Amino acid sequence: MEFHFLNTDFPHFTTMDWSRLSQIHNILSKFNELTLFVSEKKPQISLAVPIYYELHDLLDEASKRKERFLDLDENISLAVKEGMKKYKKYYTFMDASDTYYTALILDPRVKGDLLLDKLEDEATRREILKALRDNIHRDYSVTTMESSLLSK
């Protein structure tokens, strides 16, 4: 069947349709931007945490219709709330692993500053950084590495 025989009489988009499409574009364009960022640059595990934090802020604001999303269509906001459930599932996997946070504090460009900026409680910030650093020293100390090599 050739294309010109197909029915091409589609209804025209209303102003409301265009508004909703624009709102959806505003949300999804951040996902595209971050996907291109990690695919065009050299992928680095230390970027995982900042990207997850940035996506959380976006999804949280959109689902609660806050800040730049005050006029977000309610149905789009509800869809974002559902997307937030999926986000939390994957964030939980990342958050359960010290690897991402260790890479973050070992990255000389960051050194834990992101955690210090994102967490509100000063004591909690310092405690988390100390725990991560203690884990690094425990898991990668000379004696741990030597005993690991000897057991092979």
mmCIF file of C-alpha atoms in Angstrom:
data_model
loop_
_atom_site.group_PDB
_atom_site.id
_atom_site.type_symbol
_atom_site.label_atom_id
_atom_site.label_comp_id
_atom_site.label_asym_id
_atom_site.label_seq_id
_atom_site.Cartn_x
_atom_site.Cartn_y
_atom_site.Cartn_z
ATOM 1 C CA MET A 1 0.000 0.000 0.000
ATOM 2 C CA GLU A 2 1.391 3.366 -0.934
ATOM 3 C CA PHE A 3 1.457 6.240 1.510
ATOM 4 C CA HIS A 4 -0.691 8.604 -0.568
ATOM 5 C CA PHE A 5 -3.635 6.202 -0.235
ATOM 6 C CA LEU A 6 -3.572 6.395 3.539
ATOM 7 C CA ASN A 7 -5.939 8.686 5.328
ATOM 8 C CA THR A 8 -3.900 11.729 6.251
ATOM 9 C CA ASP A 9 -6.753 13.797 7.670
ATOM 10 C CA PHE A 10 -5.555 14.156 11.216
ATOM 11 C CA PRO A 11 -7.335 16.519 13.554
ATOM 12 C CA HIS A 12 -5.463 19.746 14.155
ATOM 13 C CA PHE A 13 -3.820 20.234 17.517
ATOM 14 C CA THR A 14 -5.571 22.648 19.806
ATOM 15 C CA THR A 15 -3.769 25.307 21.800
ATOM 16 C CA MET A 16 -4.177 23.056 24.848
ATOM 17 C CA ASP A 17 -2.595 20.133 22.962
ATOM 18 C CA TRP A 18 0.405 22.282 22.036
ATOM 19 C CA SER A 19 0.700 23.478 25.620
ATOM 20 C CA ARG A 20 0.737 19.912 26.940
ATOM 21 C CA LEU A 21 3.273 18.834 24.320
ATOM 22 C CA SER A 22 5.479 21.747 25.305
ATOM 23 C CA GLN A 23 5.242 20.773 28.982
ATOM 24 C CA ILE A 24 6.110 17.149 28.203
ATOM 25 C CA HIS A 25 9.028 18.344 26.080
ATOM 26 C CA ASN A 26 10.342 20.479 28.958
ATOM 27 C CA ILE A 27 10.489 17.427 31.206
ATOM 28 C CA LEU A 28 11.782 14.874 28.707
ATOM 29 C CA SER A 29 14.406 17.195 27.230
ATOM 30 C CA LYS A 30 16.410 16.959 30.487
ATOM 31 C CA PHE A 31 16.530 13.165 30.101
ATOM 32 C CA ASN A 32 17.754 13.620 26.537
ATOM 33 C CA GLU A 33 20.351 16.180 27.637
ATOM 34 C CA LEU A 34 21.761 13.883 30.322
ATOM 35 C CA THR A 35 21.721 10.851 28.024
ATOM 36 C CA LEU A 36 23.683 12.768 25.395
ATOM 37 C CA PHE A 37 26.053 14.068 28.059
ATOM 38 C CA VAL A 38 27.076 10.600 29.241
ATOM 39 C CA SER A 39 27.126 9.108 25.747
ATOM 40 C CA GLU A 40 29.163 11.866 24.086
ATOM 41 C CA LYS A 41 31.693 12.333 26.850
ATOM 42 C CA LYS A 42 33.816 9.649 28.403
ATOM 43 C CA PRO A 43 31.416 7.797 30.712
ATOM 44 C CA GLN A 44 32.454 8.028 34.334
ATOM 45 C CA ILE A 45 30.880 6.267 37.262
ATOM 46 C CA SER A 46 31.406 9.383 39.371
ATOM 47 C CA LEU A 47 28.742 11.117 37.236
ATOM 48 C CA ALA A 48 26.003 8.679 38.302
ATOM 49 C CA VAL A 49 25.189 10.356 41.618
ATOM 50 C CA PRO A 50 25.012 13.941 40.269
ATOM 51 C CA ILE A 51 22.819 12.765 37.387
ATOM 52 C CA TYR A 52 20.475 10.906 39.734
ATOM 53 C CA TYR A 53 20.271 13.985 41.984
ATOM 54 C CA GLU A 54 19.493 16.229 39.021
ATOM 55 C CA LEU A 55 16.778 13.876 37.790
ATOM 56 C CA HIS A 56 15.322 13.659 41.295
ATOM 57 C CA ASP A 57 15.039 17.438 41.514
ATOM 58 C CA LEU A 58 13.352 17.591 38.106
ATOM 59 C CA LEU A 59 10.867 14.785 38.821
ATOM 60 C CA ASP A 60 10.132 16.041 42.326
ATOM 61 C CA GLU A 61 9.401 19.586 41.148
ATOM 62 C CA ALA A 62 7.235 18.360 38.262
ATOM 63 C CA SER A 63 5.291 15.811 40.316
ATOM 64 C CA LYS A 64 4.576 18.402 43.026
ATOM 65 C CA ARG A 65 4.041 21.234 40.513
ATOM 66 C CA LYS A 66 6.645 23.417 42.192
ATOM 67 C CA GLU A 67 9.044 26.115 41.004
ATOM 68 C CA ARG A 68 9.198 26.125 37.180
ATOM 69 C CA PHE A 69 6.328 23.598 36.981
ATOM 70 C CA LEU A 70 3.636 25.623 38.767
ATOM 71 C CA ASP A 71 1.404 25.608 35.667
ATOM 72 C CA LEU A 72 2.085 21.978 34.740
ATOM 73 C CA ASP A 73 -1.007 20.109 33.586
ATOM 74 C CA GLU A 74 -2.321 17.916 36.406
ATOM 75 C CA ASN A 75 -2.388 14.769 34.242
ATOM 76 C CA ILE A 76 1.250 15.283 33.284
ATOM 77 C CA SER A 77 2.101 15.797 36.947
ATOM 78 C CA LEU A 78 0.378 12.500 37.799
ATOM 79 C CA ALA A 79 2.329 10.742 35.030
ATOM 80 C CA VAL A 80 5.569 12.153 36.449
ATOM 81 C CA LYS A 81 4.573 10.824 39.902
ATOM 82 C CA GLU A 82 4.333 7.358 38.361
ATOM 83 C CA GLY A 83 7.731 7.885 36.735
ATOM 84 C CA MET A 84 9.120 8.854 40.134
ATOM 85 C CA LYS A 85 8.250 5.355 41.401
ATOM 86 C CA LYS A 86 10.462 3.827 38.691
ATOM 87 C CA TYR A 87 13.187 6.367 39.438
ATOM 88 C CA LYS A 88 13.124 5.443 43.145
ATOM 89 C CA LYS A 89 13.520 1.757 42.268
ATOM 90 C CA TYR A 90 16.731 2.416 40.342
ATOM 91 C CA TYR A 91 17.963 5.032 42.790
ATOM 92 C CA THR A 92 17.607 2.461 45.582
ATOM 93 C CA PHE A 93 19.964 0.119 43.708
ATOM 94 C CA MET A 94 22.526 2.885 43.341
ATOM 95 C CA ASP A 95 22.111 4.167 46.881
ATOM 96 C CA ALA A 96 22.665 0.691 48.338
ATOM 97 C CA SER A 97 26.138 0.545 46.802
ATOM 98 C CA ASP A 98 29.087 2.462 48.215
ATOM 99 C CA THR A 99 30.763 2.214 44.807
ATOM 100 C CA TYR A 100 28.995 5.232 43.313
ATOM 101 C CA TYR A 101 29.626 7.420 46.341
ATOM 102 C CA THR A 102 33.221 6.236 46.622
ATOM 103 C CA ALA A 103 33.800 7.159 42.969
ATOM 104 C CA LEU A 104 32.210 10.513 43.671
ATOM 105 C CA ILE A 105 34.508 11.412 46.557
ATOM 106 C CA LEU A 106 37.581 10.072 44.749
ATOM 107 C CA ASP A 107 36.850 12.231 41.698
ATOM 108 C CA PRO A 108 39.194 15.223 42.149
ATOM 109 C CA ARG A 109 36.630 17.525 40.528
ATOM 110 C CA VAL A 110 34.027 16.748 43.178
ATOM 111 C CA LYS A 111 35.657 15.291 46.332
ATOM 112 C CA GLY A 112 32.350 14.945 48.135
ATOM 113 C CA ASP A 113 31.254 18.549 47.586
ATOM 114 C CA LEU A 114 28.028 17.381 45.953
ATOM 115 C CA LEU A 115 27.026 15.473 49.077
ATOM 116 C CA LEU A 116 27.833 18.474 51.208
ATOM 117 C CA ASP A 117 25.659 20.678 48.993
ATOM 118 C CA LYS A 118 22.688 18.292 48.738
ATOM 119 C CA LEU A 119 22.319 17.139 52.335
ATOM 120 C CA GLU A 120 20.768 19.691 54.656
ATOM 121 C CA ASP A 121 22.106 18.501 58.001
ATOM 122 C CA GLU A 122 25.799 19.337 58.533
ATOM 123 C CA ALA A 123 26.354 16.474 60.990
ATOM 124 C CA THR A 124 24.833 13.956 58.569
ATOM 125 C CA ARG A 125 26.973 15.259 55.701
ATOM 126 C CA ARG A 126 30.172 14.892 57.683
ATOM 127 C CA GLU A 127 29.142 11.489 59.051
ATOM 128 C CA ILE A 128 28.435 10.090 55.574
ATOM 129 C CA LEU A 129 31.721 11.375 54.158
ATOM 130 C CA LYS A 130 33.612 9.983 57.147
ATOM 131 C CA ALA A 131 31.932 6.578 56.766
ATOM 132 C CA LEU A 132 32.802 6.475 53.061
ATOM 133 C CA ARG A 133 36.401 7.460 53.700
ATOM 134 C CA ASP A 134 36.694 4.917 56.530
ATOM 135 C CA ASN A 135 35.354 2.208 54.197
ATOM 136 C CA ILE A 136 37.913 3.141 51.549
ATOM 137 C CA HIS A 137 40.752 2.982 54.065
ATOM 138 C CA ARG A 138 39.465 -0.321 55.460
ATOM 139 C CA ASP A 139 38.799 -2.014 52.109
ATOM 140 C CA TYR A 140 41.848 -0.714 50.281
ATOM 141 C CA SER A 141 44.504 -0.543 52.950
ATOM 142 C CA VAL A 142 47.884 -2.103 52.225
ATOM 143 C CA THR A 143 47.244 -5.006 54.628
ATOM 144 C CA THR A 144 43.834 -5.747 53.084
ATOM 145 C CA MET A 145 45.299 -5.714 49.596
ATOM 146 C CA GLU A 146 48.233 -7.924 50.636
ATOM 147 C CA SER A 147 45.998 -10.501 52.305
ATOM 148 C CA SER A 148 43.741 -10.480 49.259
ATOM 149 C CA LEU A 149 46.704 -11.185 46.980
ATOM 150 C CA LEU A 150 48.025 -13.923 49.271
ATOM 151 C CA SER A 151 44.702 -15.747 49.340
ATOM 152 C CA LYS A 152 44.705 -16.141 45.543
#
